[in-house]
């Protein structure tokens, strides 16, 4: 029994998960696994004057 061309070109799906779903889950896992950014401290006017000089 031979395999038709349409069956031969079909992308392989492992365990019913599409590549789009896999990439989305990886992006979500990356975002969740990173710690939150520290809040930026307000710059005092004296420090701004030093930086400008």
Backbone as CSV, one residue per row, in Angstrom:
resi,resn,N_x,N_y,N_z,CA_x,CA_y,CA_z,C_x,C_y,C_z
1,UNK,0.851,-1.175,0.000,0.000,0.000,0.000,0.899,1.241,0.000
2,UNK,0.699,2.127,-0.952,1.531,3.328,-1.063,0.875,4.511,-0.353
3,UNK,1.712,5.453,0.062,1.232,6.651,0.744,1.008,7.734,-0.299
4,UNK,-0.154,8.389,-0.250,-0.425,9.444,-1.221,0.393,10.678,-0.876
5,UNK,0.549,11.589,-1.840,1.356,12.790,-1.637,0.746,13.707,-0.590
6,UNK,-0.568,13.778,-0.511,-1.201,14.654,0.471,-0.911,14.181,1.895
7,UNK,-0.872,12.886,2.113,-0.553,12.346,3.434,0.929,12.511,3.751
8,UNK,1.753,12.478,2.731,3.198,12.583,2.915,3.608,13.997,3.308
9,UNK,2.930,15.014,2.827,3.278,16.408,3.093,2.656,16.948,4.381
10,UNK,1.803,16.212,5.002,1.113,16.675,6.207,2.134,16.895,7.328
11,UNK,2.091,18.061,8.018,3.019,18.289,9.120,2.747,17.341,10.273
12,UNK,3.793,16.966,10.937,3.674,16.022,12.040,3.319,16.778,13.305
13,UNK,2.286,16.335,13.978,1.866,16.924,15.245,2.122,15.898,16.334
14,UNK,2.923,16.288,17.327,3.255,15.377,18.407,2.293,15.622,19.565
15,UNK,1.625,14.600,19.996,0.719,14.645,21.141,-0.392,15.678,20.979
16,UNK,-0.746,16.036,19.767,-1.858,16.942,19.525,-1.573,18.397,19.839
17,UNK,-0.307,18.798,19.949,0.046,20.184,20.251,0.639,20.816,18.992
18,UNK,0.061,21.947,18.594,0.575,22.626,17.408,1.808,23.437,17.775
19,UNK,2.582,23.797,16.781,3.781,24.601,17.001,3.404,25.953,17.589
20,UNK,2.283,26.501,17.145,1.828,27.802,17.655,1.556,27.726,19.161
21,UNK,0.876,26.667,19.586,0.599,26.489,21.008,1.875,26.256,21.801
22,UNK,2.806,25.512,21.244,4.067,25.244,21.916,4.869,26.527,22.111
23,UNK,4.965,27.352,21.070,5.702,28.610,21.172,5.021,29.570,22.146
24,UNK,3.701,29.603,22.152,2.977,30.464,23.083,3.213,30.028,24.521
25,UNK,3.232,28.738,24.767,3.465,28.253,26.128,4.888,28.553,26.578
26,UNK,5.848,28.480,25.664,7.234,28.815,26.009,7.360,30.302,26.344
27,UNK,6.682,31.162,25.596,6.725,32.601,25.862,6.090,32.906,27.211
28,UNK,5.000,32.231,27.537,4.343,32.437,28.836,5.238,31.952,29.970
29,UNK,5.851,30.807,29.803,6.732,30.279,30.846,7.919,31.201,31.068
30,UNK,8.451,31.775,30.004,9.574,32.706,30.124,9.148,33.958,30.871
31,UNK,7.984,34.492,30.562,7.503,35.705,31.227,7.223,35.463,32.702
32,UNK,6.697,34.308,33.036,6.361,34.001,34.425,7.616,33.692,35.249
33,UNK,8.632,33.127,34.627,9.809,32.701,35.376,10.770,33.838,35.692
34,UNK,10.626,34.985,35.061,11.517,36.117,35.337,10.998,36.902,36.544
35,UNK,11.906,37.339,37.416,11.464,38.138,38.559,10.993,39.515,38.097
36,UNK,10.116,40.151,38.860,9.648,41.477,38.448,10.782,42.493,38.508
37,UNK,10.689,43.493,37.675,11.711,44.547,37.655,11.582,45.393,38.911
38,UNK,12.719,45.808,39.414,12.726,46.684,40.581,12.233,48.059,40.157
39,UNK,11.446,48.708,40.994,10.969,50.048,40.631,12.143,51.027,40.584
40,UNK,12.089,51.923,39.631,13.143,52.925,39.516,12.950,53.975,40.600
41,UNK,14.050,54.308,41.258,13.987,55.311,42.309,13.897,56.697,41.687
42,UNK,13.105,57.589,42.285,13.009,58.940,41.731,14.357,59.667,41.866
43,UNK,14.695,60.428,40.844,15.957,61.166,40.838,15.738,62.494,41.540
44,UNK,16.619,62.812,42.484,16.519,64.072,43.223,17.070,65.203,42.365
45,UNK,16.580,66.422,42.545,17.056,67.551,41.733,18.567,67.772,41.828
46,UNK,19.182,67.528,42.963,20.627,67.717,43.099,21.386,66.716,42.223
47,UNK,20.898,65.495,42.136,21.551,64.500,41.285,21.390,64.858,39.815
48,UNK,20.282,65.432,39.434,20.084,65.862,38.043,21.060,66.980,37.695
49,UNK,21.293,67.889,38.623,22.212,69.004,38.378,23.631,68.487,38.204
50,UNK,24.023,67.469,38.987,25.365,66.899,38.859,25.544,66.214,37.516
51,UNK,24.504,65.508,37.076,24.594,64.809,35.792,24.660,65.803,34.638
52,UNK,23.977,66.908,34.755,23.966,67.909,33.686,25.299,68.643,33.606
53,UNK,26.003,68.763,34.705,27.273,69.506,34.728,28.385,68.735,34.149
